[in-house]
CSV table of C-alpha atoms in Angstrom, one decimal:
chain,number,residue,atom,x,y,z
A,651,MET,CA,-37.4,-0.3,-1.0
A,652,ARG,CA,-35.6,-3.3,0.4
A,653,THR,CA,-37.5,-5.4,2.8
A,654,GLU,CA,-36.5,-8.0,5.4
A,655,ALA,CA,-39.8,-10.0,5.5
A,656,VAL,CA,-39.3,-13.7,6.0
A,657,PRO,CA,-42.5,-15.7,6.1
A,658,ALA,CA,-43.3,-17.9,9.0
A,659,PRO,CA,-41.7,-21.4,8.6
A,660,ALA,CA,-44.0,-23.8,6.8
A,661,VAL,CA,-43.8,-27.3,5.5
A,662,PRO,CA,-43.8,-27.3,1.6
A,663,GLU,CA,-46.1,-29.8,0.0
A,664,SER,CA,-44.4,-32.6,-2.0
A,665,GLY,CA,-43.9,-31.4,-5.5
A,666,GLN,CA,-44.2,-27.7,-4.7
A,667,VAL,CA,-41.7,-25.4,-6.2
A,668,THR,CA,-39.4,-24.2,-3.4
A,669,VAL,CA,-36.5,-22.6,-5.2
A,670,VAL,CA,-36.6,-20.5,-8.5
A,671,CYS,CA,-33.5,-19.4,-10.3
A,672,GLU,CA,-33.9,-16.9,-13.2
A,673,GLY,CA,-30.9,-15.9,-15.2
A,674,LEU,CA,-28.5,-16.4,-12.3
A,675,VAL,CA,-25.0,-14.9,-13.0
A,676,ARG,CA,-22.0,-15.3,-10.7
A,677,VAL,CA,-18.9,-13.2,-11.4
A,678,TYR,CA,-15.7,-13.4,-9.3
A,679,ARG,CA,-13.4,-10.4,-9.4
A,680,SER,CA,-9.7,-10.4,-8.7
A,681,GLY,CA,-6.7,-8.3,-9.4
A,682,THR,CA,-6.3,-10.1,-12.7
A,683,GLY,CA,-9.8,-9.6,-14.0
A,684,GLU,CA,-13.2,-11.2,-13.9
A,685,ALA,CA,-14.2,-14.9,-14.0
A,686,HIS,CA,-17.8,-15.8,-14.9
A,687,ALA,CA,-18.7,-19.0,-12.9
A,688,LEU,CA,-22.4,-18.9,-13.9
A,689,ARG,CA,-23.6,-17.2,-17.1
A,690,GLY,CA,-27.4,-17.2,-16.8
A,691,VAL,CA,-29.0,-20.3,-15.2
A,692,ASP,CA,-32.7,-20.8,-15.2
A,693,VAL,CA,-34.0,-23.7,-13.1
A,694,THR,CA,-36.5,-24.6,-10.4
A,695,PHE,CA,-36.3,-27.1,-7.6
A,696,ARG,CA,-39.2,-28.9,-5.9
A,697,ALA,CA,-40.0,-30.3,-2.5
A,698,GLY,CA,-39.7,-34.1,-2.1
A,699,ALA,CA,-37.1,-34.5,-4.8
A,700,VAL,CA,-33.4,-35.2,-5.1
A,701,THR,CA,-31.6,-33.2,-7.8
A,702,ALA,CA,-28.0,-34.0,-8.7
A,703,ILE,CA,-25.8,-31.4,-10.4
A,704,ALA,CA,-23.0,-32.8,-12.5
A,705,GLY,CA,-20.3,-31.4,-14.7
A,706,PRO,CA,-16.6,-31.0,-15.1
A,707,SER,CA,-14.4,-29.0,-12.7
A,708,GLY,CA,-15.0,-25.3,-13.4
A,709,SER,CA,-18.5,-25.8,-14.8
A,710,GLY,CA,-20.1,-23.8,-12.0
A,711,LYS,CA,-21.5,-26.5,-9.7
A,712,SER,CA,-20.1,-25.2,-6.4
A,713,SER,CA,-21.1,-21.6,-7.3
A,714,LEU,CA,-24.7,-22.6,-8.0
A,715,LEU,CA,-24.9,-24.7,-4.8
A,716,ARG,CA,-23.4,-21.9,-2.7
A,717,MET,CA,-26.2,-19.5,-4.0
A,718,LEU,CA,-28.9,-22.1,-3.4
A,719,ALA,CA,-27.6,-22.4,0.2
A,720,LEU,CA,-27.5,-18.6,0.5
A,721,GLN,CA,-23.8,-18.6,1.2
A,722,ASP,CA,-23.2,-16.3,-1.8
A,723,LEU,CA,-25.6,-14.0,-3.6
A,724,PRO,CA,-26.0,-13.7,-7.4
A,725,SER,CA,-24.1,-11.1,-9.3
A,726,ALA,CA,-27.2,-10.8,-11.5
A,727,GLY,CA,-30.5,-12.6,-12.0
A,728,ARG,CA,-33.2,-13.5,-9.5
A,729,LEU,CA,-33.2,-16.2,-6.8
A,730,VAL,CA,-36.5,-16.9,-5.0
A,731,LEU,CA,-36.4,-19.3,-2.0
A,732,LEU,CA,-39.6,-20.3,-0.3
A,733,GLY,CA,-41.4,-17.3,-1.7
A,734,ASN,CA,-38.6,-14.9,-0.7
A,735,ASP,CA,-36.9,-12.8,-3.4
A,736,VAL,CA,-33.4,-13.0,-2.0
A,737,GLY,CA,-32.3,-9.9,-3.8
A,738,SER,CA,-34.9,-7.8,-2.0
A,739,LEU,CA,-33.7,-8.9,1.5
A,740,ARG,CA,-31.2,-7.1,3.7
A,741,ARG,CA,-28.2,-9.1,4.9
A,742,ARG,CA,-30.0,-9.9,8.2
A,743,GLY,CA,-33.0,-11.2,6.3
A,744,VAL,CA,-30.9,-13.5,4.2
A,745,ARG,CA,-29.2,-14.8,7.3
A,746,ARG,CA,-32.5,-15.5,9.0
A,747,LEU,CA,-33.8,-17.3,5.9
A,748,ARG,CA,-30.7,-19.4,5.7
A,749,ARG,CA,-30.7,-20.4,9.4
A,750,ARG,CA,-34.4,-21.2,9.5
A,751,HIS,CA,-34.8,-23.1,6.2
A,752,VAL,CA,-31.5,-24.2,4.7
A,753,SER,CA,-28.9,-26.8,5.6
A,754,PHE,CA,-25.6,-26.8,3.8
A,755,VAL,CA,-22.9,-29.5,3.6
A,756,GLU,CA,-19.6,-28.0,2.4
A,757,GLN,CA,-17.0,-29.9,0.4
A,758,ARG,CA,-14.6,-29.4,3.3
A,759,SER,CA,-16.9,-30.8,6.0
A,760,SER,CA,-14.6,-29.9,8.9
A,761,ARG,CA,-15.5,-26.2,8.4
A,762,GLY,CA,-18.9,-26.7,9.9
A,763,LEU,CA,-17.8,-28.8,13.0
A,764,PHE,CA,-16.9,-27.7,16.5
A,765,PRO,CA,-13.5,-28.9,17.4
A,766,HIS,CA,-14.3,-29.2,21.2
A,767,LEU,CA,-17.5,-31.3,20.8
A,768,THR,CA,-17.9,-35.0,20.3
A,769,ALA,CA,-20.1,-36.4,17.5
A,770,ALA,CA,-23.0,-36.9,20.0
A,771,GLU,CA,-22.5,-33.5,21.5
A,772,HIS,CA,-22.7,-32.0,17.9
A,773,VAL,CA,-26.1,-33.6,17.4
A,774,HIS,CA,-27.5,-32.1,20.7
A,775,GLN,CA,-25.8,-28.7,20.1
A,776,VAL,CA,-27.1,-28.2,16.6
A,777,ALA,CA,-30.6,-29.3,17.6
A,778,VAL,CA,-30.6,-26.7,20.4
A,779,LEU,CA,-29.3,-24.0,18.2
A,780,ARG,CA,-31.9,-24.6,15.5
A,781,ALA,CA,-34.7,-24.9,18.0
A,782,ASP,CA,-33.7,-21.7,19.7
A,783,ASP,CA,-33.7,-19.9,16.3
A,784,GLY,CA,-37.1,-21.2,15.4
A,785,ALA,CA,-35.5,-23.0,12.5
A,786,ALA,CA,-38.4,-25.0,11.2
A,787,ALA,CA,-42.1,-25.4,11.5
A,788,PRO,CA,-43.6,-26.5,14.9
A,789,GLY,CA,-43.1,-30.2,15.5
A,790,ARG,CA,-40.5,-30.7,12.8
A,791,ARG,CA,-37.5,-30.4,15.1
A,792,SER,CA,-36.8,-32.2,18.3
A,793,SER,CA,-35.2,-30.4,21.3
A,794,GLY,CA,-31.6,-31.1,22.0
A,795,ARG,CA,-32.4,-33.0,25.2
A,796,ALA,CA,-35.1,-35.2,23.7
A,797,LEU,CA,-33.1,-36.1,20.6
A,798,ASP,CA,-31.6,-39.6,20.4
A,799,ALA,CA,-28.1,-38.7,19.2
A,800,MET,CA,-27.2,-42.4,18.7
A,801,ALA,CA,-30.1,-42.9,16.4
A,802,VAL,CA,-29.1,-39.8,14.3
A,803,LEU,CA,-25.5,-41.0,14.1
A,804,ARG,CA,-26.7,-44.5,13.2
A,805,THR,CA,-28.2,-43.2,10.0
A,806,VAL,CA,-24.7,-42.5,8.6
A,807,GLY,CA,-22.9,-45.4,10.4
A,808,LEU,CA,-21.2,-43.3,13.0
A,809,GLU,CA,-22.8,-44.6,16.2
A,810,HIS,CA,-19.5,-46.2,17.2
A,811,ARG,CA,-17.8,-42.8,17.0
A,812,ALA,CA,-20.3,-40.9,19.2
A,813,GLY,CA,-17.6,-40.0,21.8
A,814,SER,CA,-15.0,-38.8,19.3
A,815,ARG,CA,-14.1,-35.2,18.4
A,816,PRO,CA,-13.5,-34.0,14.9
A,817,ALA,CA,-9.7,-34.1,15.1
A,818,THR,CA,-9.9,-37.9,15.7
A,819,LEU,CA,-12.3,-38.5,12.8
A,820,SER,CA,-11.2,-39.3,9.3
A,821,GLY,CA,-12.2,-37.0,6.4
A,822,GLY,CA,-15.0,-39.5,5.5
A,823,GLU,CA,-16.3,-39.6,9.0
A,824,GLN,CA,-16.3,-35.9,9.2
A,825,GLN,CA,-18.3,-35.8,6.0
A,826,ARG,CA,-20.8,-38.3,7.3
A,827,LEU,CA,-21.2,-36.3,10.6
A,828,ALA,CA,-21.8,-33.1,8.6
A,829,VAL,CA,-24.5,-34.8,6.5
A,830,ALA,CA,-26.2,-36.2,9.7
A,831,LEU,CA,-26.2,-32.7,11.2
A,832,ALA,CA,-27.6,-31.1,8.1
A,833,LEU,CA,-30.6,-33.4,8.0
A,834,LEU,CA,-31.6,-32.8,11.6
A,835,GLY,CA,-35.3,-31.9,11.7
A,836,THR,CA,-35.9,-32.3,8.0
A,837,PRO,CA,-35.0,-28.7,6.8
A,838,ASP,CA,-36.9,-27.3,3.9
A,839,VAL,CA,-33.8,-27.1,1.6
A,840,VAL,CA,-30.7,-29.4,1.9
A,841,VAL,CA,-27.7,-28.5,-0.3
A,842,ALA,CA,-24.7,-30.8,-0.3
A,843,ASP,CA,-21.5,-30.2,-2.2
A,844,GLU,CA,-19.9,-33.5,-3.1
A,845,PRO,CA,-21.2,-35.3,0.0
A,846,THR,CA,-19.8,-38.7,-1.0
A,847,ALA,CA,-16.4,-37.6,-2.3
A,848,GLU,CA,-14.4,-39.2,0.5
A,849,LEU,CA,-16.6,-42.2,1.2
A,850,ASP,CA,-16.2,-45.9,0.3
A,851,HIS,CA,-19.0,-47.9,-1.3
A,852,ASP,CA,-21.0,-48.9,1.8
A,853,ASN,CA,-20.8,-45.4,3.5
A,854,THR,CA,-21.7,-43.8,0.2
A,855,ASP,CA,-24.9,-45.9,0.1
A,856,ALA,CA,-25.7,-44.9,3.7
A,857,VAL,CA,-25.3,-41.1,3.0
A,858,LEU,CA,-27.3,-41.3,-0.2
A,859,ALA,CA,-30.1,-43.2,1.6
A,860,ALA,CA,-30.1,-40.5,4.3
A,861,LEU,CA,-30.4,-37.8,1.7
A,862,ALA,CA,-33.1,-39.7,-0.2
A,863,GLY,CA,-34.9,-40.2,3.1
A,864,ALA,CA,-34.9,-36.4,3.7
A,865,ALA,CA,-36.5,-35.9,0.3
A,866,ASP,CA,-39.1,-38.5,1.1
A,867,ARG,CA,-40.0,-36.5,4.2
A,868,GLY,CA,-40.5,-33.4,2.1
A,869,SER,CA,-37.1,-31.7,1.8
A,870,THR,CA,-35.8,-30.2,-1.4
A,871,VAL,CA,-32.4,-32.0,-1.8
A,872,VAL,CA,-29.7,-30.6,-4.2
A,873,LEU,CA,-26.3,-32.2,-4.4
A,874,SER,CA,-23.3,-31.9,-6.7
A,875,THR,CA,-21.4,-35.1,-7.5
A,876,HIS,CA,-19.1,-37.0,-9.8
A,877,ASP,CA,-20.3,-40.3,-8.4
A,878,GLU,CA,-22.5,-42.4,-10.7
A,879,ARG,CA,-24.2,-44.0,-7.7
A,880,ALA,CA,-25.4,-40.6,-6.6
A,881,LEU,CA,-26.7,-39.9,-10.1
A,882,ARG,CA,-28.7,-43.1,-10.0
A,883,VAL,CA,-30.6,-42.2,-6.8
A,884,ALA,CA,-31.5,-38.7,-8.0
A,885,ASP,CA,-34.9,-37.9,-9.4
A,886,ARG,CA,-33.2,-35.8,-12.0
A,887,VAL,CA,-29.7,-34.8,-13.1
A,888,LEU,CA,-28.8,-31.3,-14.2
A,889,ARG,CA,-25.5,-31.0,-16.2
A,890,LEU,CA,-23.5,-27.7,-16.2
A,891,ARG,CA,-20.9,-26.7,-18.8
A,892,HIS,CA,-19.0,-23.5,-18.9
A,893,GLY,CA,-21.4,-21.9,-16.4
A,894,VAL,CA,-24.6,-22.7,-18.2
A,895,LEU,CA,-27.2,-25.5,-17.9
A,896,SER,CA,-26.5,-27.9,-20.8
A,897,SER,CA,-29.1,-30.6,-20.1
A,898,GLU,CA,-31.6,-32.1,-17.7
A,899,GLN,CA,-32.1,-35.8,-17.3
A,900,VAL,CA,-35.3,-36.9,-15.6
A,901,LEU,CA,-35.9,-40.2,-13.9
A,902,ARG,CA,-37.3,-41.9,-17.0
A,903,GLY,CA,-33.9,-41.5,-18.7
A,904,HIS,CA,-34.9,-38.8,-21.2
A,905,HIS,CA,-32.7,-35.7,-21.6
A,906,LEU,CA,-34.3,-32.3,-21.7
A,907,ALA,CA,-32.4,-29.6,-23.5
A,908,THR,CA,-32.7,-26.3,-21.7
A,909,ILE,CA,-34.0,-23.1,-23.4
A,910,ASP,CA,-33.2,-19.7,-21.8
A,911,SER,CA,-35.3,-16.6,-21.9
A,912,THR,CA,-33.8,-15.5,-25.2
A,913,GLY,CA,-34.6,-18.7,-26.9
A,914,ARG,CA,-31.1,-20.2,-26.9
A,915,VAL,CA,-31.1,-24.0,-26.7
A,916,GLN,CA,-28.4,-25.8,-24.6
A,917,LEU,CA,-27.7,-29.2,-26.2
A,918,PRO,CA,-26.0,-32.0,-24.2
A,919,PRO,CA,-22.4,-32.9,-25.1
A,920,ASP,CA,-23.3,-36.1,-27.0
A,921,ALA,CA,-25.7,-34.1,-29.2
A,922,LEU,CA,-23.1,-31.4,-29.8
A,923,LEU,CA,-20.9,-33.9,-31.5
A,924,HIS,CA,-23.4,-33.8,-34.5
A,925,PHE,CA,-22.7,-30.1,-35.0
A,926,PRO,CA,-18.9,-29.6,-34.9
A,927,ASP,CA,-19.2,-26.1,-36.6
A,928,GLY,CA,-21.7,-24.9,-34.0
A,929,ARG,CA,-24.4,-24.4,-36.6
A,930,ALA,CA,-27.6,-26.3,-37.4
A,931,LEU,CA,-30.4,-26.2,-39.9
A,932,LEU,CA,-33.7,-25.8,-38.0
A,933,ASP,CA,-37.0,-27.2,-39.3
A,934,VAL,CA,-40.3,-26.5,-37.6
A,935,THR,CA,-42.7,-29.4,-38.2
A,936,GLU,CA,-46.2,-30.4,-37.0
A,937,ASP,CA,-44.5,-32.6,-34.4
A,938,GLY,CA,-41.9,-30.1,-33.1
A,939,VAL,CA,-38.5,-28.7,-34.1
A,940,VAL,CA,-35.8,-30.7,-35.9
A,941,LEU,CA,-32.1,-29.8,-36.0
A,942,ARG,CA,-30.0,-31.0,-38.9
A,943,ARG,CA,-26.4,-30.6,-39.9
A,944,PRO,CA,-25.9,-27.7,-42.3
A,945,ASP,CA,-24.5,-30.0,-45.0
A,946,GLY,CA,-27.8,-31.9,-45.1
A,947,THR,CA,-26.5,-35.2,-43.7
A,948,PRO,CA,-28.8,-36.9,-41.2
């Protein structure tokens, strides 16, 4: 039986697992057939950390982010967000979970903006909407009237554009406004799809600092990026290739190869160069597992 239970908003403790993905599959169907954007992704995300997702175009980054933001649902697999098995919720329950706990910055930031509101009015309006919806734990969101819109806009360098409407903002300014709105009240999960794509060096640094600040306050922050500066501020980097998780790089610089539930190991691209035939000799030793080329060369 499907249920619509959504737990009362709560502040996750730093390091606590907030999102669990088990075998996530995303299939897009069209008149010409099926396209598999994700082919079984297993990964967890924790509060207080920034995770960057990297990979070439078509690797599945945006598809994964849209599921983490509850914009799309998995075709198969299991997604658990803040203790809620998303697949067991009705549409209304998914919508409530998204509105109360998740902020999403789309690649095309203008989609989330109101054309008739100024930047400052956006700040007040979004704060009121979230407060009215009970969008976070008590004390974590300010009311629209009490909120200092200029202080919010200053975090992304937009205080001088407080009286401007979206049509008069550049693409980069719209992107920065979308990030500022997404971070209002420190939501439990922040998902940003290429949040620095249209920004120059200084504004990229401001946006990345704002996202890192949200993580410091306890948010789970997940972003996709091609920007090396964004990769450097992340606590870990996940790399996707052909819809699967190929590697994980943690802060210390080590790469973790991912192992799915069937025992298949996803090697990072630089390691794959050693195995051009797609085959490897496997030796189990006292220290671990060693992969060698089938021809015996080191």
